[in-house]
mmCIF file of C-alpha atoms and ligand atoms in Angstrom:
data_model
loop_
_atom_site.group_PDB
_atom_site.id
_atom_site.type_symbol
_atom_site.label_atom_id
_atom_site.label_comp_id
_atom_site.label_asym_id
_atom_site.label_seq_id
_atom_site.Cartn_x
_atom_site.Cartn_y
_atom_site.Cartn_z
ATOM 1 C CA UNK A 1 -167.231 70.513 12.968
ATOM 2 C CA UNK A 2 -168.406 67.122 10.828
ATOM 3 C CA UNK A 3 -168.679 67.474 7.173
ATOM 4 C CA UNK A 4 -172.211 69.201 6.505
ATOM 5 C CA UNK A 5 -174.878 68.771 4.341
ATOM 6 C CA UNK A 6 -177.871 71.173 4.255
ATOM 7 C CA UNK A 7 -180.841 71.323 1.714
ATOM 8 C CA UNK A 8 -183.853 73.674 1.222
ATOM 9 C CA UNK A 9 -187.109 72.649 0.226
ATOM 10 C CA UNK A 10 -190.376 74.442 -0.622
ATOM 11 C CA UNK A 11 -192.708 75.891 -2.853
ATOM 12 C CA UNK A 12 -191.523 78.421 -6.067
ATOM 13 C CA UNK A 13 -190.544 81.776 -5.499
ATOM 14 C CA UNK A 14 -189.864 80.559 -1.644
ATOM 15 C CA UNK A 15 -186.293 81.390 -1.830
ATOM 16 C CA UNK A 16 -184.021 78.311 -1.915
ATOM 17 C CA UNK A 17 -181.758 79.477 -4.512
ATOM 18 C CA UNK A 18 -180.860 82.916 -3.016
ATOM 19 C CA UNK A 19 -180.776 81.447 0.452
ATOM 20 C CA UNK A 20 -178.618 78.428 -0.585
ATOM 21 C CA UNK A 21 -176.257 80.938 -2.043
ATOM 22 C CA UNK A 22 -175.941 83.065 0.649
ATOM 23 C CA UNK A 23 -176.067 80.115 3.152
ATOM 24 C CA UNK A 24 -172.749 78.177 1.341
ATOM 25 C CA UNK A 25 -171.156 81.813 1.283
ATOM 26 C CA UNK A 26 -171.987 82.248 4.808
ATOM 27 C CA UNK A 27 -170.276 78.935 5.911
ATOM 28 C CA UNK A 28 -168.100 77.895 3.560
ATOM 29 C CA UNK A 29 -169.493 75.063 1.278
ATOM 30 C CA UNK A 30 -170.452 74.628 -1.877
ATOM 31 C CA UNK A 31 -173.848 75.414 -3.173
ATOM 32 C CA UNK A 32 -175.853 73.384 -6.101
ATOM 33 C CA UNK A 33 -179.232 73.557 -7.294
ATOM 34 C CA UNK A 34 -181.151 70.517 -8.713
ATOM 35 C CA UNK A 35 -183.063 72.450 -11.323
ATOM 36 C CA UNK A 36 -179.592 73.905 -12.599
ATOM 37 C CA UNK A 37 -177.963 70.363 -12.596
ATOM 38 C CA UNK A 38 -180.931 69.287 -14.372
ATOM 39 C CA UNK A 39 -180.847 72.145 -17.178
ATOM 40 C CA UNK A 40 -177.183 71.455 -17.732
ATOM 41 C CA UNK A 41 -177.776 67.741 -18.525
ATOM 42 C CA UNK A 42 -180.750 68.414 -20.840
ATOM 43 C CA UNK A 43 -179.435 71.685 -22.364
ATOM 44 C CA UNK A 44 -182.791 73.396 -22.451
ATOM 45 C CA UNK A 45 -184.345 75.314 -20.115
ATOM 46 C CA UNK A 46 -186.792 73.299 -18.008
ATOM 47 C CA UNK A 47 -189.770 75.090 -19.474
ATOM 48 C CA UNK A 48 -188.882 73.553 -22.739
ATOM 49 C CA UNK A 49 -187.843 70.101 -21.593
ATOM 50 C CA UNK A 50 -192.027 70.042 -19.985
ATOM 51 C CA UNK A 51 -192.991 70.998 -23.131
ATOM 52 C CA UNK A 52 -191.258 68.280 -25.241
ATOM 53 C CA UNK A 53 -190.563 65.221 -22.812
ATOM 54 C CA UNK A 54 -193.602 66.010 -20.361
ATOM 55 C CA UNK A 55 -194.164 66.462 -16.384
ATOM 56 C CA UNK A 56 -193.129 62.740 -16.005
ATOM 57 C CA UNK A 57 -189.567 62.424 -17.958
ATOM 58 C CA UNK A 58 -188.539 65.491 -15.735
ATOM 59 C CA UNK A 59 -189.460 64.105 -12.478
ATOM 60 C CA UNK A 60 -187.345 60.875 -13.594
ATOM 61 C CA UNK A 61 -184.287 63.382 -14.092
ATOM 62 C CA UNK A 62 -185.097 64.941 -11.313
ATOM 63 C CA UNK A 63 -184.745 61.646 -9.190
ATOM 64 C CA UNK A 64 -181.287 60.878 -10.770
ATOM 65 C CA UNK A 65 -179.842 64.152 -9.789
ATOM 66 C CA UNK A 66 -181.330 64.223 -6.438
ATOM 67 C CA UNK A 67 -180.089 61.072 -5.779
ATOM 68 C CA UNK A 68 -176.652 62.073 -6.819
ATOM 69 C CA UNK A 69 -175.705 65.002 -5.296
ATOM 70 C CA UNK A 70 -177.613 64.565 -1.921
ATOM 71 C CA UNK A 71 -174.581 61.737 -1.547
ATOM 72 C CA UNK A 72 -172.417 64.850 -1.248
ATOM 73 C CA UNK A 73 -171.006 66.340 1.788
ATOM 74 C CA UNK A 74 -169.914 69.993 2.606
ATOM 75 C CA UNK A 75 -172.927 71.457 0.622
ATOM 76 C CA UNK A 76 -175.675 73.147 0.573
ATOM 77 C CA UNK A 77 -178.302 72.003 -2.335
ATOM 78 C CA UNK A 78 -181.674 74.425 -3.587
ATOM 79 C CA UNK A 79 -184.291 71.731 -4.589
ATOM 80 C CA UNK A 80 -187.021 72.519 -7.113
ATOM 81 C CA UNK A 81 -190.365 72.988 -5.512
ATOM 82 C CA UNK A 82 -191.440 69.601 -6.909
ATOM 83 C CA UNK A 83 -188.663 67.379 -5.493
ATOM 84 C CA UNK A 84 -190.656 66.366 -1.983
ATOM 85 C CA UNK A 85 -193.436 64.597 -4.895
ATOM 86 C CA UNK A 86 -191.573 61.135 -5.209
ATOM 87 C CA UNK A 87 -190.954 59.429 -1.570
ATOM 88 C CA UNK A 88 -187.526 57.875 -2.669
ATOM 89 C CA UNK A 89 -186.586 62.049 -3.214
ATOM 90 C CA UNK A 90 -188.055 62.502 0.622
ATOM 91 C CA UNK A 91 -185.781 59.801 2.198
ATOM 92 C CA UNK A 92 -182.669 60.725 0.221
ATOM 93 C CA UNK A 93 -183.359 64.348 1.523
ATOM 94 C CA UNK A 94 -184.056 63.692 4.843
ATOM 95 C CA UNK A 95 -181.941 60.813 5.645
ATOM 96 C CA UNK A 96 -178.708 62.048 3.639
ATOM 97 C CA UNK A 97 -178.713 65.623 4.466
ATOM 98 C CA UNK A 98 -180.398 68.314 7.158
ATOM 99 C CA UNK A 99 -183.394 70.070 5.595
ATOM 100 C CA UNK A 100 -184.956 72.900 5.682
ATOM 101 C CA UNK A 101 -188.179 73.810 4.857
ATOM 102 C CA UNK A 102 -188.774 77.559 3.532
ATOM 103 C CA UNK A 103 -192.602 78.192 3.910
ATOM 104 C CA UNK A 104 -194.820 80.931 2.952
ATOM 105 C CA UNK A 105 -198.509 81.108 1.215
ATOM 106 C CA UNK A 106 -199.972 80.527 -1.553
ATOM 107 C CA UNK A 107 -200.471 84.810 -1.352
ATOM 108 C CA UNK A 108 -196.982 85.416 -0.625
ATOM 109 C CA UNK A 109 -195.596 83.107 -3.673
ATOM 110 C CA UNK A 110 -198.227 84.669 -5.902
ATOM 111 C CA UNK A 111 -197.252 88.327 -5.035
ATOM 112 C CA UNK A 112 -193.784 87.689 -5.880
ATOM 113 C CA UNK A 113 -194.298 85.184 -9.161
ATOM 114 C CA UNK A 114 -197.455 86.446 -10.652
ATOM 115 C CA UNK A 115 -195.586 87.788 -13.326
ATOM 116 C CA UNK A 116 -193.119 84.414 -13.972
ATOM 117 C CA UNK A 117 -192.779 83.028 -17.472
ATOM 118 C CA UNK A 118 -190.454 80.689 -16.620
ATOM 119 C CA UNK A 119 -192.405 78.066 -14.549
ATOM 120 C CA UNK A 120 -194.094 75.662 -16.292
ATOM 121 C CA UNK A 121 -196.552 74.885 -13.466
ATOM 122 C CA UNK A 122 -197.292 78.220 -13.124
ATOM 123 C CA UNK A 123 -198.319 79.123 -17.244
ATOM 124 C CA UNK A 124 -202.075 79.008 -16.738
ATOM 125 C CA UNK A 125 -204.638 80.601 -16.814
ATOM 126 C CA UNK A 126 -205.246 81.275 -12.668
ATOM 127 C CA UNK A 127 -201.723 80.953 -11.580
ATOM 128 C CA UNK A 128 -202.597 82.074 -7.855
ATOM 129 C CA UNK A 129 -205.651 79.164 -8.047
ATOM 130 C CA UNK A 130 -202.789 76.898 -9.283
ATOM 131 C CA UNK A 131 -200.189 77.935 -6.427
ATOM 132 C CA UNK A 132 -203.096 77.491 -3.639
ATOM 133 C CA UNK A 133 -203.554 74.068 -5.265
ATOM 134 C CA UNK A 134 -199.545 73.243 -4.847
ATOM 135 C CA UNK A 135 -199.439 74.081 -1.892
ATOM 136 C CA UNK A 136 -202.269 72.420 0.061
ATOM 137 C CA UNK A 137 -201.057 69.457 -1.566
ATOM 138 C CA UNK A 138 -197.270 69.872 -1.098
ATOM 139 C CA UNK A 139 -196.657 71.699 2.415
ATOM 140 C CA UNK A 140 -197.712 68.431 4.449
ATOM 141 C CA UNK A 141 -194.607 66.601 1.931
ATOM 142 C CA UNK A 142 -192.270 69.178 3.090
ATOM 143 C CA UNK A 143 -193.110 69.479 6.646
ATOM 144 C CA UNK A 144 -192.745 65.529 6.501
ATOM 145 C CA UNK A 145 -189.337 65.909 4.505
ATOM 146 C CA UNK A 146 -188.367 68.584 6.755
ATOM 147 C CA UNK A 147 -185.932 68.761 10.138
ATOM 148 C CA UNK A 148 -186.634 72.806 10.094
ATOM 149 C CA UNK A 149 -189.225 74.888 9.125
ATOM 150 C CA UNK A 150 -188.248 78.727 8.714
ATOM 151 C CA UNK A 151 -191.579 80.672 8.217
ATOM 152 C CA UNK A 152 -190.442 82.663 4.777
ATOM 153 C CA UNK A 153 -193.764 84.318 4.110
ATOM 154 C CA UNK A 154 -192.060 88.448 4.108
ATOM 155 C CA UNK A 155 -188.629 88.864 5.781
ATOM 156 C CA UNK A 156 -185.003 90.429 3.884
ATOM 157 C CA UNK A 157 -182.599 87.535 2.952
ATOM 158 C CA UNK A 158 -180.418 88.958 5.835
ATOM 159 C CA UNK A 159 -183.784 88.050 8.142
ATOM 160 C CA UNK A 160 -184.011 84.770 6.931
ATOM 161 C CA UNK A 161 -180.674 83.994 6.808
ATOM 162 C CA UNK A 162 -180.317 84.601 10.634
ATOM 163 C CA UNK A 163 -183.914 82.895 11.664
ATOM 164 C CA UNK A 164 -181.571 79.772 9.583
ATOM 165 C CA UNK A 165 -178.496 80.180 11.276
ATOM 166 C CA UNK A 166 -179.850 80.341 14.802
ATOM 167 C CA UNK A 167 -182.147 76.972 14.072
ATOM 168 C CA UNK A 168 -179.153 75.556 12.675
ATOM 169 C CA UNK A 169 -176.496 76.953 15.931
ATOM 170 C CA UNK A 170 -179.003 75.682 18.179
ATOM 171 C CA UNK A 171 -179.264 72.411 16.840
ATOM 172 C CA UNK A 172 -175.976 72.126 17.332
ATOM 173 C CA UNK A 173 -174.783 72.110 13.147
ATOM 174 C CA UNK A 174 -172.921 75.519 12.689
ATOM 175 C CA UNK A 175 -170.690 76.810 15.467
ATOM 176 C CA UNK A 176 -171.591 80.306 15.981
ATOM 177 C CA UNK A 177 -168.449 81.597 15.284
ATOM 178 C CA UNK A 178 -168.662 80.475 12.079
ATOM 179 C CA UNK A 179 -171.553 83.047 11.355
ATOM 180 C CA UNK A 180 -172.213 86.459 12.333
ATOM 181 C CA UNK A 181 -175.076 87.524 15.177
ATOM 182 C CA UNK A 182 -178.601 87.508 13.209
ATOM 183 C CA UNK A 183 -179.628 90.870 12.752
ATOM 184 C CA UNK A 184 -182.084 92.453 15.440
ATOM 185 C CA UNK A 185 -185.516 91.715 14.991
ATOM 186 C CA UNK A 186 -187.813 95.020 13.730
ATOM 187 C CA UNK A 187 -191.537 94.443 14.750
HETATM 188 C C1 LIG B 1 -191.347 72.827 -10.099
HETATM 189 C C2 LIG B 1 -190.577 73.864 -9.618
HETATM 190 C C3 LIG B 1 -189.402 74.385 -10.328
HETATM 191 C C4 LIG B 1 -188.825 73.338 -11.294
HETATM 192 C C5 LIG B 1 -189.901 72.773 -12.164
HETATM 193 C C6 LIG B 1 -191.023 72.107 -11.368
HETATM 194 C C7 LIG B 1 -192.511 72.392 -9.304
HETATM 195 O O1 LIG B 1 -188.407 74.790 -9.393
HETATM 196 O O2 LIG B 1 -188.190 72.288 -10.604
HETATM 197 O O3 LIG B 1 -190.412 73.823 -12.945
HETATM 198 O O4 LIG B 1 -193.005 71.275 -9.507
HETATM 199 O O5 LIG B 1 -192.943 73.166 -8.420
HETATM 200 P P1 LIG B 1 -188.569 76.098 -8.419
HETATM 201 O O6 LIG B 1 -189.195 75.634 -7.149
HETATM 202 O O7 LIG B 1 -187.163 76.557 -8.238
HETATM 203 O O8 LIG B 1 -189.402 77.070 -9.153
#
């Protein structure tokens, strides 16, 4: 098959990191994560770096990294839930790699980050306000940035990861022999 590129986008606490893994395992590519890039260049976590340098100096970073390793093929990149702000981050996405969008609510997220300490976004005083906030502004960005939308809101990884791999077969992108059958569906 052609060299592949595939990157996840969506709110925090949606699940592109553990997905991405799993996905690269899955089909053989590489995996890399912007916000892990970005703490690697900065040596401090992220939390820190907002707290110093301000919302503004990391979204500049975060444009530089974006920029660089959506030029790479045969890889499948997590994005921080941020990265669909800036339009130049959009049209590298979009235009240099496949995307996919993992979406769930502003509930969902909050149930499964309400007790983060990590997230600078998320340090005040109504976090689940703050998420309901992110996301009516942000899920039009990544349905815009988006060629797939996976609906995120509950299932296993194994669930997701087969709703992704049978968008991704039918489109055409991953033979399915590549990846096993998606687990049956339990309703
Ligand atoms: C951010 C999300 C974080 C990280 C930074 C900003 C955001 O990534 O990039 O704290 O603006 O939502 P995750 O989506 O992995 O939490």
């Amino acid at each position: 098959m052609r060299p592949l590129s595939l990157s996840l986008v969506g709110m925090p606490g949606c699940g592109k990191s553990t997905v991405g893994r799993h996905l690269a395992r899955q089909l053989g590519l590489v995996f890399a994560d912007s916000d892990t890039e970005i703490e690697a260049r900065i040596g401090m976590p992220i939390r820190s770096f907002f707290e110093r340098e301000g919302e503004e100096r990391f979204r500049d970073l975060e444009q530089q990294v974006i920029d660089e390793l959506t030029e790479r093929a045969d890889q499948v990149l997590a994005t921080g839930g941020g990265a669909v702000l800036r339009p130049s981050n959009r049209d590298a996405l979009h235009s240099r790699t496949h995307v996919l969008y993992l979406r769930a609510s502003a509930e969902d997220l909050f149930r499964r980050l309400r007790h983060d300490t990590q997230r600078p976004l998320l340090q005040v005083a109504d976090p689940q306000q703050r998420l309901r906030e992110l996301f009516r502004e942000r899920d039009p960005l990544y349905r815009r940035t988006a060629h797939f939308i996976i609906e995120a809101a509950r299932p296993s990884v194994p669930a997701l990861m087969g709703m992704v791999l049978m968008q991704l077969e039918m489109a055409g992108l991953v033979d399915p022999a590549r990846s096993p059958s998606p687990p049956p569906q339990t309703h």
